[in-house]
Short mmCIF file of C-alpha atoms and ligand atoms in Angstrom, two decimals:
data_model
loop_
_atom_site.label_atom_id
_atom_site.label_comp_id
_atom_site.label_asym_id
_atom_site.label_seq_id
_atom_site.Cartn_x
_atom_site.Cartn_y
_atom_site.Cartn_z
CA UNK R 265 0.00 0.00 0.00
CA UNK R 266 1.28 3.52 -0.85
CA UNK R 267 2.20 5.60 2.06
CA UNK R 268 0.21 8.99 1.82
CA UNK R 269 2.22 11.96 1.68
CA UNK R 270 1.26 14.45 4.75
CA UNK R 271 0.43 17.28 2.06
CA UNK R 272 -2.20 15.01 0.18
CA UNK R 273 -5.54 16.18 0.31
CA UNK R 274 -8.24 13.38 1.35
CA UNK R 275 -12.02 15.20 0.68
CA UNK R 276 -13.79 13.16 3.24
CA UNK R 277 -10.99 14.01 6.07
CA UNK R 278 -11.22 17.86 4.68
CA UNK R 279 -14.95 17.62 5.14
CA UNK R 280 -14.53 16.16 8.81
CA UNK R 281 -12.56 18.88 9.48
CA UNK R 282 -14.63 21.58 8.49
CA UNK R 283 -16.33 23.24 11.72
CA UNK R 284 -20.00 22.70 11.72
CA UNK R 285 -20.72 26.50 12.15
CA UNK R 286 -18.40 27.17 9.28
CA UNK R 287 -20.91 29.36 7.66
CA UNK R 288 -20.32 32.37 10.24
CA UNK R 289 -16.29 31.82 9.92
CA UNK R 290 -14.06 33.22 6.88
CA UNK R 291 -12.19 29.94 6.10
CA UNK R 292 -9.76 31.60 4.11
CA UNK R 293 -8.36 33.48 7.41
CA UNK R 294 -7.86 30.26 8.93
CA UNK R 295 -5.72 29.09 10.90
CA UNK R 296 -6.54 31.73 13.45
CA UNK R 297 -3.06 32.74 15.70
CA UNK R 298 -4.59 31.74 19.02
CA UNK R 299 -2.01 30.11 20.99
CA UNK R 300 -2.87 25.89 21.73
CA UNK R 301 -4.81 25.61 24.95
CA UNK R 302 -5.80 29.37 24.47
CA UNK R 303 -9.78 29.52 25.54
CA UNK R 304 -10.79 31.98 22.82
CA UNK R 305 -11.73 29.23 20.14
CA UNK R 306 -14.13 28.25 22.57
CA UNK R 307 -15.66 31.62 23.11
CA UNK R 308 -15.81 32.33 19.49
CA UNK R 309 -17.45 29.03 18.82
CA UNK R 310 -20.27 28.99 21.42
CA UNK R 311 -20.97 32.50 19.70
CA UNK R 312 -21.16 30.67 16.70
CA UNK R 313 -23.61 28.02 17.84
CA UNK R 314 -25.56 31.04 19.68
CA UNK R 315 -26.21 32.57 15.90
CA UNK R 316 -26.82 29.12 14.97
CA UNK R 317 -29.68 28.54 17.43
CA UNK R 318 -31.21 32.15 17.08
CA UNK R 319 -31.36 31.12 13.05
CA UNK R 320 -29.82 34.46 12.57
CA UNK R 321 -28.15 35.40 9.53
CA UNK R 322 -25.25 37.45 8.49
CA UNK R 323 -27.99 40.50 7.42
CA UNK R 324 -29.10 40.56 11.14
CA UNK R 325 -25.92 40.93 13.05
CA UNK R 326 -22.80 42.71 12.99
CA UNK R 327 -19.62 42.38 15.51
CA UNK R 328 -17.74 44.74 16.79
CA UNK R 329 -13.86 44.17 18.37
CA UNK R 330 -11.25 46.26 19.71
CA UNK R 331 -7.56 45.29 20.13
CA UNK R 332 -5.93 42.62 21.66
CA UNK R 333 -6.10 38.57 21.14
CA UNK R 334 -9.65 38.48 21.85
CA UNK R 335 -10.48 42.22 19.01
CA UNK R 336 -8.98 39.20 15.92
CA UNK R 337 -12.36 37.44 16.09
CA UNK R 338 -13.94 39.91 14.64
CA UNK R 339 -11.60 39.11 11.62
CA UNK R 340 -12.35 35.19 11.66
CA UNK R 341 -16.05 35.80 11.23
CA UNK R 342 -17.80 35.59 7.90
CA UNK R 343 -20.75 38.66 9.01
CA UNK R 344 -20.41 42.68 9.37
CA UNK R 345 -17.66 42.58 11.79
CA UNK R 346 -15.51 45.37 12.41
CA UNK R 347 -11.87 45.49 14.19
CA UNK R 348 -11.78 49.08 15.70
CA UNK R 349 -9.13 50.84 17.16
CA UNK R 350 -7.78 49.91 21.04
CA UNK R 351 -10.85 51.14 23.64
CA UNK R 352 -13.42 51.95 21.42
CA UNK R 353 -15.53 48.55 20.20
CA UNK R 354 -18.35 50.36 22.06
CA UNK R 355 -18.62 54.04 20.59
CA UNK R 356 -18.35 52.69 17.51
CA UNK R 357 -20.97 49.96 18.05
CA UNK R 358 -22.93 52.46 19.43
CA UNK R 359 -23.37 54.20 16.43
CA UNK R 360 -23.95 51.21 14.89
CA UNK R 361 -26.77 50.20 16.59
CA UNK R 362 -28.82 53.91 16.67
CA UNK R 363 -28.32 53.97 12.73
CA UNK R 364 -29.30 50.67 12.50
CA UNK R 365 -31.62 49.73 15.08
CA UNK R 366 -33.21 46.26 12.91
CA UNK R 367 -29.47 44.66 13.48
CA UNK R 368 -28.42 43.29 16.79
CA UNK R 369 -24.86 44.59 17.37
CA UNK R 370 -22.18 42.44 19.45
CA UNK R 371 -19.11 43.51 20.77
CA UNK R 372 -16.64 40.94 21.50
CA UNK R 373 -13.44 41.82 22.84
CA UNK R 374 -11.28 41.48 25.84
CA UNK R 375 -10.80 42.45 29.51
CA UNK R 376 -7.69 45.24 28.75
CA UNK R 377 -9.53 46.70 26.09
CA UNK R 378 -13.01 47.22 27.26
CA UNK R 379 -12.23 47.72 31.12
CA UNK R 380 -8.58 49.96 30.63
CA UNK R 381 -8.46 52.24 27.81
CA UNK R 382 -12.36 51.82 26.77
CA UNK R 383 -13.55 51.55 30.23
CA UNK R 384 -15.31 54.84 30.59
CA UNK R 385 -17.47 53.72 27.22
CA UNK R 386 -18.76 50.57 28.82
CA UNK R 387 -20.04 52.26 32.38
CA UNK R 388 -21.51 54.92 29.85
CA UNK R 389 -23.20 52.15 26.64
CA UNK R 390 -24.56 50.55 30.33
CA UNK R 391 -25.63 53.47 32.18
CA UNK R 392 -27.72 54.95 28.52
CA UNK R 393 -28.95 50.85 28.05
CA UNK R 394 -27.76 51.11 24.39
CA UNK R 395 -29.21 48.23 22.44
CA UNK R 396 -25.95 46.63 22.71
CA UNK R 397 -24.67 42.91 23.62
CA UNK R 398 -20.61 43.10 25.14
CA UNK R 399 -19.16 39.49 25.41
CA UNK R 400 -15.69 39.99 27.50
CA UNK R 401 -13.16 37.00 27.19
CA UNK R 402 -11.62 37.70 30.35
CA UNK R 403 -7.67 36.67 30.32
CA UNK R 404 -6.53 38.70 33.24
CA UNK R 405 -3.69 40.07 31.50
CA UNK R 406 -2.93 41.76 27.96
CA UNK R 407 -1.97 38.44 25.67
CA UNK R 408 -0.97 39.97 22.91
CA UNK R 409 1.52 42.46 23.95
CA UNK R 410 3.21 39.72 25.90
CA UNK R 411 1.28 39.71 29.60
CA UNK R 412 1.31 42.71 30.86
CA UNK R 413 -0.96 43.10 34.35
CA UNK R 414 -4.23 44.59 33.40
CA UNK R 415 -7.92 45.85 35.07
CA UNK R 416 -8.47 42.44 36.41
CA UNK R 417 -5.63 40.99 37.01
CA UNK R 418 -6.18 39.39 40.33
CA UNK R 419 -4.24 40.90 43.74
CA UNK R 420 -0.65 39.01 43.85
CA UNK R 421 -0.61 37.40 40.57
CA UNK R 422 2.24 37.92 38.05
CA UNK R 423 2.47 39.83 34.82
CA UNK R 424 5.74 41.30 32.87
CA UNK R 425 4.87 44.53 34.46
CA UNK R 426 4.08 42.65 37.78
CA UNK R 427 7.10 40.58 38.20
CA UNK R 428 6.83 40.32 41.97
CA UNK R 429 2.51 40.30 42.04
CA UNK R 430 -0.03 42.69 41.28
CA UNK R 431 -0.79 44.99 43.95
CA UNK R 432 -3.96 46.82 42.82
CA UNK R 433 -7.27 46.12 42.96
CA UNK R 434 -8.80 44.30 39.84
CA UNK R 435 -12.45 45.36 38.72
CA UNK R 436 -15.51 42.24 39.80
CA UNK R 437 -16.94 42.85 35.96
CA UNK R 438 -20.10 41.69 36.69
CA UNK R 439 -20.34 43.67 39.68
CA UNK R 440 -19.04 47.25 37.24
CA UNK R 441 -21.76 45.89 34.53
CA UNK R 442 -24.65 45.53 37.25
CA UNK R 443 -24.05 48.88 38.89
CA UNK R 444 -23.60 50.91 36.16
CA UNK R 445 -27.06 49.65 34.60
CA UNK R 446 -27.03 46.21 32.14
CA UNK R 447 -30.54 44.83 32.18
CA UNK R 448 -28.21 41.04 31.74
CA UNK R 449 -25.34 40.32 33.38
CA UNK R 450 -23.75 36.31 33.40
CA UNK R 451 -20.30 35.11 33.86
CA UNK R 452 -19.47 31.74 32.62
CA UNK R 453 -15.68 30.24 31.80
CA UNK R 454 -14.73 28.55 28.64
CA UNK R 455 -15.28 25.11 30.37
CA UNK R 456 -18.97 25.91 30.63
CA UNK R 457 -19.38 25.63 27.03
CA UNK R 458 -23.33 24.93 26.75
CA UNK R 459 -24.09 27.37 29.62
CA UNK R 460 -21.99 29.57 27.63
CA UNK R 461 -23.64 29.52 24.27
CA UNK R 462 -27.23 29.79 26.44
CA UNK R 463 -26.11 33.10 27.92
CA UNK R 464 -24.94 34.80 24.65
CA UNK R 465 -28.48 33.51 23.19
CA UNK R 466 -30.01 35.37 26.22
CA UNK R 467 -28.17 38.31 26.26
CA UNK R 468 -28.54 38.58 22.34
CA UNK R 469 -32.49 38.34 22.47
CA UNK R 470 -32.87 40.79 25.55
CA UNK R 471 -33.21 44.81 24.56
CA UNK R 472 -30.67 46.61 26.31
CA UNK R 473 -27.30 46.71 27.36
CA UNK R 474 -26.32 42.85 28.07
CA UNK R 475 -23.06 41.77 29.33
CA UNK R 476 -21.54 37.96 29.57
CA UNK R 477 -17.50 37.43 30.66
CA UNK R 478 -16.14 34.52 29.75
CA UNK R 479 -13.31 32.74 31.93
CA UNK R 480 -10.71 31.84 29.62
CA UNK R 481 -7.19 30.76 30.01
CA UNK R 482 -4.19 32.25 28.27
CA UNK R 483 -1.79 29.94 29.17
CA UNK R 484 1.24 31.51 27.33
CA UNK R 485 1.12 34.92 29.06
CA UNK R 486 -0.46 34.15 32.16
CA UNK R 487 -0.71 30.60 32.82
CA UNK R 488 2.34 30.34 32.63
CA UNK R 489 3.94 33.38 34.73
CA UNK R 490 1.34 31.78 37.52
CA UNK R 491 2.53 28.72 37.35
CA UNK R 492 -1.05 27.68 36.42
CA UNK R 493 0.17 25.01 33.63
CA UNK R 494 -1.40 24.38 30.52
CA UNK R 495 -5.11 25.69 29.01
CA UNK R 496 -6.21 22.28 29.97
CA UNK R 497 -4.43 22.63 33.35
CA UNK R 498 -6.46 26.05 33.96
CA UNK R 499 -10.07 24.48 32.67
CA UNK R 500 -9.32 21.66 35.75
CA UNK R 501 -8.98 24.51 38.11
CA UNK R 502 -12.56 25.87 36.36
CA UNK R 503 -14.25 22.72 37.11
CA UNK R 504 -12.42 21.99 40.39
CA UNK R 505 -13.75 25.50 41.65
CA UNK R 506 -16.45 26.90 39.91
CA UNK R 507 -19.51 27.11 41.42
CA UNK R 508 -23.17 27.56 40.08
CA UNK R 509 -25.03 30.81 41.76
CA UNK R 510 -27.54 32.43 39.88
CA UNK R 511 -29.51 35.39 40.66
CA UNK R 512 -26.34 36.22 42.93
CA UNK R 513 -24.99 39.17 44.13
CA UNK R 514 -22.39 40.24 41.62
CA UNK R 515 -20.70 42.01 44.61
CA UNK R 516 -20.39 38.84 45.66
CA UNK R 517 -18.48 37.45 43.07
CA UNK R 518 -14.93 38.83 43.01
CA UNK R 519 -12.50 36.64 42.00
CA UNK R 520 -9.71 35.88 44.45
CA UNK R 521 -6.93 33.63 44.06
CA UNK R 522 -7.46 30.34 45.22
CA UNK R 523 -10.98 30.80 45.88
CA UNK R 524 -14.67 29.98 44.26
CA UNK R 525 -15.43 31.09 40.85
CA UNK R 526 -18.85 32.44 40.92
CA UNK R 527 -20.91 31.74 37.35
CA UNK R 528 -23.94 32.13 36.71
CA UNK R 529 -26.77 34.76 35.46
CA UNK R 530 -26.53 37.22 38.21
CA UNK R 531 -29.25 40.15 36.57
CA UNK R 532 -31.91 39.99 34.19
CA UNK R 533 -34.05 42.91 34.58
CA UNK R 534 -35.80 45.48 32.44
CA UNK R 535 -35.43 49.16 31.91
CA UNK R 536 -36.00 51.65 28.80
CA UNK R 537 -33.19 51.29 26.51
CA UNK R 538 -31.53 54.31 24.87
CA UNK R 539 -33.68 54.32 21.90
CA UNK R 540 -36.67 54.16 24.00
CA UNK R 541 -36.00 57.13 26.07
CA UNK R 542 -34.98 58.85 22.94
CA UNK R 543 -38.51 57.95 21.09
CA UNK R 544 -40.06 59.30 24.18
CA UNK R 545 -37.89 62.78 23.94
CA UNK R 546 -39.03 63.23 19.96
CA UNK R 547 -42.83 62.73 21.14
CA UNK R 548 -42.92 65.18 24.06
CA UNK R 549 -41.12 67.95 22.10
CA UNK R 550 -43.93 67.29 19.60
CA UNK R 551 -46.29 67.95 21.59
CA UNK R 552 -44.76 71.02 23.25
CA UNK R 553 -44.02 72.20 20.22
CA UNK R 554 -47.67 72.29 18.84
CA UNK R 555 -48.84 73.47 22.06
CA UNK R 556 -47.00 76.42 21.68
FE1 SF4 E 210 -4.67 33.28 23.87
FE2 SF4 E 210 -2.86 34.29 25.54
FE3 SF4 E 210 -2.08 33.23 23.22
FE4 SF4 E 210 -3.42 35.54 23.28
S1 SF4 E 210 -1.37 35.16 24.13
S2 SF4 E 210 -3.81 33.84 21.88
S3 SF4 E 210 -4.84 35.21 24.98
S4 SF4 E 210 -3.04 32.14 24.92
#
C-alpha cells in the first residue's frame, strides 16, 4: 500500500474537518493565531452556535472588536464585523446600533480593552442601556503584547509589568456591569461551554445593554507566569472550583486567588433602553411644540 504523503488532500478528512458553524467563519483566514490551549476558540465558537440557534443570519448581526487577542475574532467571522481601534468597540458599536436599530450589534473583545483604555465607554453604553450585547473574554492580563498586568488581574498574581505580584485592585466585571445599569449580566468560563452559548443567546435576544464574561485561560502569558500550567491545566482549576449561583450578588463574586469562581446569570431585569427614552424625547417635544 502507498504511504500517503502528509500534504495530500483526502475530501472526506477535509470535510470532517470543516467546523460545523463554518458558515459564520471566513475559512480563508484560517488558521486563526490563538495560541494551543488558548480559551478563545471556545468563546468564538459557542458565539457561533448562539447565531446558529437564534437562526440568525449574516444580514441581522454585525460584531464589533477592539484590540488585543480576543479584538482578531472579529476578523475570523464571515458577518459585518468590524476590528476598531484599542478602547473603542463600544462608541463605535454604538453608532452602529442607533443607525441601525433592525441589526443586533455584538461587541466581543477582551478584559484590557473594554475595562482599561475603553472603560469609561462601557459604564456609559450601560448606564444609557444602548441596544448593545458586550461578550468579554476575560484573560486577566494583555496576551498579545506579551502579559502585561491589566484591570483584572487578580491581587498578587504575576504579569511582565508585575514581576513580583499585582498589587492593585482588579475590577468584579459583573459587579461594574450591574451597577452601572445592564438589564443582563452572566459570567461563565470557557469550560462551561453549553451554559456559555445559552447566555450569549439570552443576552442577544434581551433589549438593552447585556453583558456575559467569559473565563478563559491564556496559558502563554499568564498561565504560565502563575505557574497555572497548561489551558487544559487552567479548565481543571474551572471545574475543580467553579460554582453555580444564579440570581447572585455580583458584589459577591470577586475573584480571588485560590478561591470559588462564581458563574452564573446574576441580573436579568428590564429598563428603557436608549432608543426608548430617545422615542419618548421626539414625542414630548412634539407635543410642546404644537402646544406652543
Ligand atoms: Fe490566547 Fe494568551 Fe495566546 Fe493571546 S497570548 S492567543 S490570549 S493564549
Amino acid at each position: 500500500m502507498q504511504r500517503r504523503t502528509t500534504h495530500e488532500v483526502v475530501p472526506e478528512v477535509v470535510e470532517h474537518r470543516t467546523h460545523p458553524m463554518s458558515r459564520f467563519l471566513r475559512s480563508d483566514r484560517l488558521p486563526h493565531i490563538w495560541c494551543a490551549g488558548c480559551g478563545l476558540g471556545t468563546a468564538l465558537s459557542c458565539f457561533t452556535y448562539a447565531l446558529d440557534e437564534l437562526e440568525l443570519t449574516e444580514h441581522d448581526i454585525a460584531v464589533v472588536s477592539g484590540i488585543g487577542c480576543t479584538g482578531r475574532a472579529a476578523g475570523y467571522l464571515n458577518l459585518d464585523s468590524y476590528h476598531t481601534t484599542h478602547g473603542r468597540a463600544i462608541p463605535f458599536a454604538t453608532g452602529l446600533t442607533v443607525v441601525h436599530p433592525e441589526k443586533k450589534v455584538v461587541v466581543f473583545s477582551g478584559d484590557g480593552d473594554l475595562f482599561a483604555i475603553g472603560g469609561n465607554h462601557f459604564i456609559h453604553a450601560a448606564r444609557r442601556n444602548v441596544d448593545l450585547t458586550v461578550l468579554c473574554v476575560n484573560n486577566f492580563n494583555y496576551g498579545m503584547t506579551g502579559g502585561q498586568f491589566g484591570p483584572t488581574t487578580p491581587v498578587g498574581c504575576r504579569g511582565t509589568t508585575a514581576p513580583y505580584g499585582n498589587y492593585e485592585n482588579p475590577f468584579n466585571l459583573p459587579y461594574l456591569a450591574a451597577s452601572s445599569g445592564a438589564v443582563y449580566v452572566a459570567r461563565w468560563t470557557s469550560l462551561h461551554a453549553r451554559r456559555l452559548k445559552e447566555a450569549i443567546v439570552e443576552a442577544i435576544m434581551k433589549p438593552g445593554f447585556t453583558f456575559v464574561e467569559v473565563i478563559a485561560p491564556c496559558p502563554t502569558n499568564y498561565g504560565r507566569r502563575n505557574r497555572i500550567g497548561e489551558g487544559l491545566d487552567e479548565l481543571r482549576t474551572y471545574e475543580e472550583r467553579s460554582v453555580i449561583r444564579h440570581g447572585a450578588d455580583p458584589k459577591d463574586a470577586d475573584l480571588l486567588p485560590g478561591r470559588d469562581v462564581v458563574v452564573g446569570t446574576f441580573i436579568d431585569r428590564v429598563r428603557p433602553t436608549f432608543l426608548d427614552m430617545y422615542d419618548e424625547q421626539i414625542v414630548s417635544r412634539n407635543q410642546f411644540e404644537k402646544a406652543k
